[in-house]
PDB file of C-alpha atoms in Angstrom:
ATOM      1  CA  UNK A   1     -29.532 -13.896 -10.029  1.00 47.00           C
ATOM      2  CA  UNK A   2     -28.794 -10.325  -9.014  1.00 50.00           C
ATOM      3  CA  UNK A   3     -27.101  -9.635  -5.699  1.00 51.00           C
ATOM      4  CA  UNK A   4     -29.250  -8.059  -3.047  1.00 52.00           C
ATOM      5  CA  UNK A   5     -28.271  -4.476  -2.296  1.00 54.00           C
ATOM      6  CA  UNK A   6     -26.421  -3.862   0.941  1.00 49.00           C
ATOM      7  CA  UNK A   7     -28.514  -2.326   3.672  1.00 53.00           C
ATOM      8  CA  UNK A   8     -26.838   0.235   5.915  1.00 55.00           C
ATOM      9  CA  UNK A   9     -23.350  -1.082   5.179  1.00 59.00           C
ATOM     10  CA  UNK A  10     -24.082  -4.732   6.018  1.00 62.00           C
ATOM     11  CA  UNK A  11     -23.365  -7.761   3.907  1.00 70.00           C
ATOM     12  CA  UNK A  12     -20.524  -8.400   1.485  1.00 69.00           C
ATOM     13  CA  UNK A  13     -20.924  -5.065  -0.285  1.00 75.00           C
ATOM     14  CA  UNK A  14     -20.858  -3.159   3.003  1.00 80.00           C
ATOM     15  CA  UNK A  15     -17.820  -5.135   4.156  1.00 81.00           C
ATOM     16  CA  UNK A  16     -16.002  -4.377   0.892  1.00 81.00           C
ATOM     17  CA  UNK A  17     -16.839  -0.687   1.304  1.00 86.00           C
ATOM     18  CA  UNK A  18     -15.504  -0.750   4.880  1.00 87.00           C
ATOM     19  CA  UNK A  19     -12.250  -2.327   3.675  1.00 85.00           C
ATOM     20  CA  UNK A  20     -11.934   0.313   0.965  1.00 86.00           C
ATOM     21  CA  UNK A  21     -12.597   3.136   3.443  1.00 90.00           C
ATOM     22  CA  UNK A  22      -9.830   1.756   5.656  1.00 88.00           C
ATOM     23  CA  UNK A  23      -7.383   1.605   2.730  1.00 86.00           C
ATOM     24  CA  UNK A  24      -8.426   5.054   1.533  1.00 90.00           C
ATOM     25  CA  UNK A  25      -7.859   6.558   4.995  1.00 91.00           C
ATOM     26  CA  UNK A  26      -4.457   4.903   5.359  1.00 90.00           C
ATOM     27  CA  UNK A  27      -3.381   6.034   1.890  1.00 90.00           C
ATOM     28  CA  UNK A  28      -4.516   9.613   2.388  1.00 92.00           C
ATOM     29  CA  UNK A  29      -2.839   9.852   5.797  1.00 93.00           C
ATOM     30  CA  UNK A  30       0.448   8.343   4.636  1.00 91.00           C
ATOM     31  CA  UNK A  31       0.517  10.424   1.455  1.00 91.00           C
ATOM     32  CA  UNK A  32       1.038  13.530   3.599  1.00 94.00           C
ATOM     33  CA  UNK A  33       4.484  12.176   4.397  1.00 94.00           C
ATOM     34  CA  UNK A  34       5.413  13.122   0.820  1.00 94.00           C
ATOM     35  CA  UNK A  35       5.350  16.766   1.903  1.00 96.00           C
ATOM     36  CA  UNK A  36       7.538  15.943   4.898  1.00 95.00           C
ATOM     37  CA  UNK A  37       9.925  14.091   2.572  1.00 95.00           C
ATOM     38  CA  UNK A  38      10.235  17.114   0.279  1.00 96.00           C
ATOM     39  CA  UNK A  39      10.744  19.509   3.201  1.00 97.00           C
ATOM     40  CA  UNK A  40      13.423  17.337   4.805  1.00 96.00           C
ATOM     41  CA  UNK A  41      15.188  16.937   1.450  1.00 95.00           C
ATOM     42  CA  UNK A  42      15.062  20.709   0.945  1.00 96.00           C
ATOM     43  CA  UNK A  43      16.493  21.248   4.439  1.00 96.00           C
ATOM     44  CA  UNK A  44      19.329  18.792   3.711  1.00 96.00           C
ATOM     45  CA  UNK A  45      20.225  20.679   0.517  1.00 96.00           C
ATOM     46  CA  UNK A  46      20.105  24.098   2.224  1.00 96.00           C
ATOM     47  CA  UNK A  47      22.181  22.895   5.172  1.00 96.00           C
ATOM     48  CA  UNK A  48      24.740  21.300   2.885  1.00 94.00           C
ATOM     49  CA  UNK A  49      25.155  23.962   0.206  1.00 95.00           C
ATOM     50  CA  UNK A  50      24.364  27.147   2.123  1.00 95.00           C
ATOM     51  CA  UNK A  51      25.681  26.353   5.603  1.00 95.00           C
ATOM     52  CA  UNK A  52      28.262  23.686   4.648  1.00 94.00           C
ATOM     53  CA  UNK A  53      26.946  21.256   7.234  1.00 92.00           C
ATOM     54  CA  UNK A  54      24.734  18.227   7.302  1.00 91.00           C
ATOM     55  CA  UNK A  55      23.326  15.446   9.391  1.00 93.00           C
ATOM     56  CA  UNK A  56      23.365  11.812   8.354  1.00 92.00           C
ATOM     57  CA  UNK A  57      20.093  11.164  10.160  1.00 94.00           C
ATOM     58  CA  UNK A  58      18.391  13.857   8.052  1.00 94.00           C
ATOM     59  CA  UNK A  59      19.705  12.352   4.836  1.00 92.00           C
ATOM     60  CA  UNK A  60      18.377   8.962   5.913  1.00 94.00           C
ATOM     61  CA  UNK A  61      15.095  10.461   7.090  1.00 94.00           C
ATOM     62  CA  UNK A  62      13.935  11.584   3.664  1.00 91.00           C
ATOM     63  CA  UNK A  63      14.812   8.192   2.194  1.00 92.00           C
ATOM     64  CA  UNK A  64      12.846   6.527   5.004  1.00 94.00           C
ATOM     65  CA  UNK A  65       9.891   8.846   4.461  1.00 95.00           C
ATOM     66  CA  UNK A  66       9.899   8.003   0.765  1.00 94.00           C
ATOM     67  CA  UNK A  67       9.986   4.280   1.583  1.00 94.00           C
ATOM     68  CA  UNK A  68       7.089   4.676   4.027  1.00 94.00           C
ATOM     69  CA  UNK A  69       4.999   6.504   1.422  1.00 94.00           C
ATOM     70  CA  UNK A  70       5.826   3.955  -1.286  1.00 92.00           C
ATOM     71  CA  UNK A  71       5.025   0.911   0.843  1.00 92.00           C
ATOM     72  CA  UNK A  72       2.157   2.431   2.803  1.00 91.00           C
ATOM     73  CA  UNK A  73       0.325   3.728  -0.256  1.00 92.00           C
ATOM     74  CA  UNK A  74       0.550   0.565  -2.388  1.00 91.00           C
ATOM     75  CA  UNK A  75      -2.994  -0.494  -1.446  1.00 90.00           C
ATOM     76  CA  UNK A  76      -4.237   3.032  -2.094  1.00 91.00           C
ATOM     77  CA  UNK A  77      -2.670   2.934  -5.573  1.00 89.00           C
ATOM     78  CA  UNK A  78      -4.366  -0.409  -6.248  1.00 89.00           C
ATOM     79  CA  UNK A  79      -7.734   0.992  -5.146  1.00 88.00           C
ATOM     80  CA  UNK A  80      -7.425   3.937  -7.525  1.00 85.00           C
ATOM     81  CA  UNK A  81      -6.053   1.788 -10.366  1.00 81.00           C
ATOM     82  CA  UNK A  82      -2.772   3.748 -10.354  1.00 79.00           C
ATOM     83  CA  UNK A  83      -0.543   0.691 -10.164  1.00 75.00           C
ATOM     84  CA  UNK A  84       1.578  -0.505 -13.057  1.00 74.00           C
ATOM     85  CA  UNK A  85      -0.555  -2.423 -15.519  1.00 72.00           C
ATOM     86  CA  UNK A  86       0.494  -3.829 -18.863  1.00 71.00           C
ATOM     87  CA  UNK A  87      -2.789  -3.058 -20.546  1.00 75.00           C
ATOM     88  CA  UNK A  88      -3.181  -4.834 -23.841  1.00 81.00           C
ATOM     89  CA  UNK A  89      -6.736  -6.139 -23.562  1.00 84.00           C
ATOM     90  CA  UNK A  90      -8.184  -4.826 -20.278  1.00 82.00           C
ATOM     91  CA  UNK A  91      -9.229  -1.393 -21.568  1.00 82.00           C
ATOM     92  CA  UNK A  92     -11.380  -2.995 -24.281  1.00 87.00           C
ATOM     93  CA  UNK A  93     -13.210  -5.366 -21.937  1.00 86.00           C
ATOM     94  CA  UNK A  94     -16.786  -4.885 -20.760  1.00 89.00           C
ATOM     95  CA  UNK A  95     -17.423  -4.185 -17.068  1.00 89.00           C
ATOM     96  CA  UNK A  96     -18.114  -7.875 -16.579  1.00 91.00           C
ATOM     97  CA  UNK A  97     -14.855  -8.792 -18.342  1.00 90.00           C
ATOM     98  CA  UNK A  98     -12.926  -6.306 -16.214  1.00 89.00           C
ATOM     99  CA  UNK A  99     -14.592  -7.728 -13.097  1.00 91.00           C
ATOM    100  CA  UNK A 100     -13.410 -11.225 -14.093  1.00 94.00           C
ATOM    101  CA  UNK A 101      -9.839 -10.019 -14.643  1.00 91.00           C
ATOM    102  CA  UNK A 102      -9.860  -8.018 -11.388  1.00 92.00           C
ATOM    103  CA  UNK A 103     -11.272 -10.967  -9.422  1.00 95.00           C
ATOM    104  CA  UNK A 104      -8.665 -13.338 -10.855  1.00 95.00           C
ATOM    105  CA  UNK A 105      -5.872 -10.839 -10.225  1.00 92.00           C
ATOM    106  CA  UNK A 106      -6.950 -10.210  -6.639  1.00 94.00           C
ATOM    107  CA  UNK A 107      -7.391 -13.892  -5.791  1.00 96.00           C
ATOM    108  CA  UNK A 108      -4.524 -15.402  -7.778  1.00 96.00           C
ATOM    109  CA  UNK A 109      -1.904 -12.655  -7.557  1.00 94.00           C
ATOM    110  CA  UNK A 110      -2.497  -9.911  -4.977  1.00 94.00           C
ATOM    111  CA  UNK A 111      -3.658 -12.050  -2.037  1.00 96.00           C
ATOM    112  CA  UNK A 112      -1.050 -14.839  -2.374  1.00 97.00           C
ATOM    113  CA  UNK A 113       1.751 -12.320  -2.915  1.00 97.00           C
ATOM    114  CA  UNK A 114       0.713 -10.217   0.089  1.00 97.00           C
ATOM    115  CA  UNK A 115       0.487 -13.263   2.379  1.00 97.00           C
ATOM    116  CA  UNK A 116       3.773 -14.743   1.133  1.00 98.00           C
ATOM    117  CA  UNK A 117       5.542 -11.391   1.380  1.00 97.00           C
ATOM    118  CA  UNK A 118       4.415 -10.883   4.989  1.00 96.00           C
ATOM    119  CA  UNK A 119       5.240 -14.476   5.900  1.00 97.00           C
ATOM    120  CA  UNK A 120       8.759 -14.246   4.464  1.00 97.00           C
ATOM    121  CA  UNK A 121       9.403 -10.789   5.935  1.00 96.00           C
ATOM    122  CA  UNK A 122       8.212 -11.689   9.430  1.00 96.00           C
ATOM    123  CA  UNK A 123      11.393 -13.502  10.653  1.00 96.00           C
ATOM    124  CA  UNK A 124      13.556 -10.732   9.199  1.00 94.00           C
ATOM    125  CA  UNK A 125      11.466  -8.109  10.994  1.00 95.00           C
ATOM    126  CA  UNK A 126      11.393 -10.111  14.245  1.00 96.00           C
ATOM    127  CA  UNK A 127      15.189 -10.372  14.223  1.00 96.00           C
ATOM    128  CA  UNK A 128      15.507  -6.654  13.534  1.00 94.00           C
ATOM    129  CA  UNK A 129      13.048  -5.840  16.326  1.00 93.00           C
ATOM    130  CA  UNK A 130      14.736  -8.213  18.825  1.00 95.00           C
ATOM    131  CA  UNK A 131      18.128  -6.599  18.275  1.00 95.00           C
ATOM    132  CA  UNK A 132      16.745  -3.040  18.197  1.00 92.00           C
ATOM    133  CA  UNK A 133      18.431  -2.661  14.812  1.00 92.00           C
ATOM    134  CA  UNK A 134      19.440   0.831  13.826  1.00 92.00           C
ATOM    135  CA  UNK A 135      21.130   2.452  10.863  1.00 90.00           C
ATOM    136  CA  UNK A 136      24.604   1.206   9.981  1.00 90.00           C
ATOM    137  CA  UNK A 137      25.776   4.834   9.939  1.00 90.00           C
ATOM    138  CA  UNK A 138      27.155   6.158  13.260  1.00 89.00           C
ATOM    139  CA  UNK A 139      24.808   9.152  13.401  1.00 90.00           C
ATOM    140  CA  UNK A 140      22.041   7.544  11.368  1.00 88.00           C
ATOM    141  CA  UNK A 141      18.414   6.937  12.186  1.00 89.00           C
ATOM    142  CA  UNK A 142      17.567   4.734  15.156  1.00 91.00           C
ATOM    143  CA  UNK A 143      14.877   2.046  15.068  1.00 90.00           C
ATOM    144  CA  UNK A 144      15.433   0.619  11.595  1.00 91.00           C
ATOM    145  CA  UNK A 145      12.991  -2.123  12.609  1.00 92.00           C
ATOM    146  CA  UNK A 146      10.147   0.406  12.331  1.00 92.00           C
ATOM    147  CA  UNK A 147      10.992   0.985   8.685  1.00 92.00           C
ATOM    148  CA  UNK A 148      11.210  -2.769   8.103  1.00 94.00           C
ATOM    149  CA  UNK A 149       7.758  -3.115   9.682  1.00 95.00           C
ATOM    150  CA  UNK A 150       6.404  -1.195   6.697  1.00 94.00           C
ATOM    151  CA  UNK A 151       6.834  -4.370   4.643  1.00 95.00           C
ATOM    152  CA  UNK A 152       4.219  -6.041   6.846  1.00 96.00           C
ATOM    153  CA  UNK A 153       2.054  -2.902   6.737  1.00 94.00           C
ATOM    154  CA  UNK A 154       2.296  -2.829   2.930  1.00 95.00           C
ATOM    155  CA  UNK A 155       1.375  -6.498   2.687  1.00 96.00           C
ATOM    156  CA  UNK A 156      -1.579  -5.986   5.016  1.00 94.00           C
ATOM    157  CA  UNK A 157      -2.894  -2.922   3.184  1.00 93.00           C
ATOM    158  CA  UNK A 158      -2.502  -4.660  -0.188  1.00 94.00           C
ATOM    159  CA  UNK A 159      -4.308  -7.730   1.142  1.00 96.00           C
ATOM    160  CA  UNK A 160      -7.138  -5.563   2.497  1.00 93.00           C
ATOM    161  CA  UNK A 161      -7.477  -3.758  -0.832  1.00 93.00           C
ATOM    162  CA  UNK A 162      -7.166  -7.019  -2.746  1.00 94.00           C
ATOM    163  CA  UNK A 163     -10.030  -8.489  -0.698  1.00 93.00           C
ATOM    164  CA  UNK A 164     -12.131  -5.392  -1.332  1.00 92.00           C
ATOM    165  CA  UNK A 165     -11.350  -5.591  -5.060  1.00 92.00           C
ATOM    166  CA  UNK A 166     -12.258  -9.287  -5.151  1.00 94.00           C
ATOM    167  CA  UNK A 167     -15.528  -8.640  -3.324  1.00 91.00           C
ATOM    168  CA  UNK A 168     -16.395  -5.677  -5.542  1.00 90.00           C
ATOM    169  CA  UNK A 169     -15.630  -7.741  -8.645  1.00 92.00           C
ATOM    170  CA  UNK A 170     -17.650 -10.695  -7.345  1.00 92.00           C
ATOM    171  CA  UNK A 171     -20.607  -8.409  -6.637  1.00 88.00           C
ATOM    172  CA  UNK A 172     -20.352  -6.939 -10.149  1.00 87.00           C
ATOM    173  CA  UNK A 173     -20.374 -10.431 -11.655  1.00 90.00           C
ATOM    174  CA  UNK A 174     -23.360 -11.480  -9.550  1.00 87.00           C
ATOM    175  CA  UNK A 175     -25.262  -8.323 -10.460  1.00 82.00           C
ATOM    176  CA  UNK A 176     -24.799  -9.140 -14.130  1.00 72.00           C
ATOM    177  CA  UNK A 177     -23.974  -5.525 -15.013  1.00 58.00           C
ATOM    178  CA  UNK A 178     -22.287  -5.721 -18.430  1.00 59.00           C
ATOM    179  CA  UNK A 179     -22.081  -2.126 -19.652  1.00 55.00           C
TER     180      UNK A 179
END
């Protein structure tokens, strides 16, 4: 039985599309921090080697920006199939076969990992937040707990994209499209 087409963004297909739009927007927005990371890194190099000065907080800032991009764009990478994949058989599968693999991966790997990761990180983040944790360096970045919060953000964005992938795969299997 073929799945009924979504009407005006309603139903499972519309919900999956809404989840993917959310992940796409988050990924695109956070990816701009890559430019900020490069500019801050460039400034650190110029200050150090041209002006013989530097700031610890600036050195930490570009590492933090890189971490924010990496964690914040994980769901975006999954959506665009740019994640690491050991592809031995997947490329040769039909659309239906790929949908089965994607559904199994989303349900059995992505979702449980994202939930477990957030669950295990939560006490660590709560402790960091409660103590207003900051960098261990004297002139380092304040509010280290904000960076640690990116673990929860990453888990959430991966879970959202994993749900969208599972729904898209389920819809493909129900539609019976086997090209």
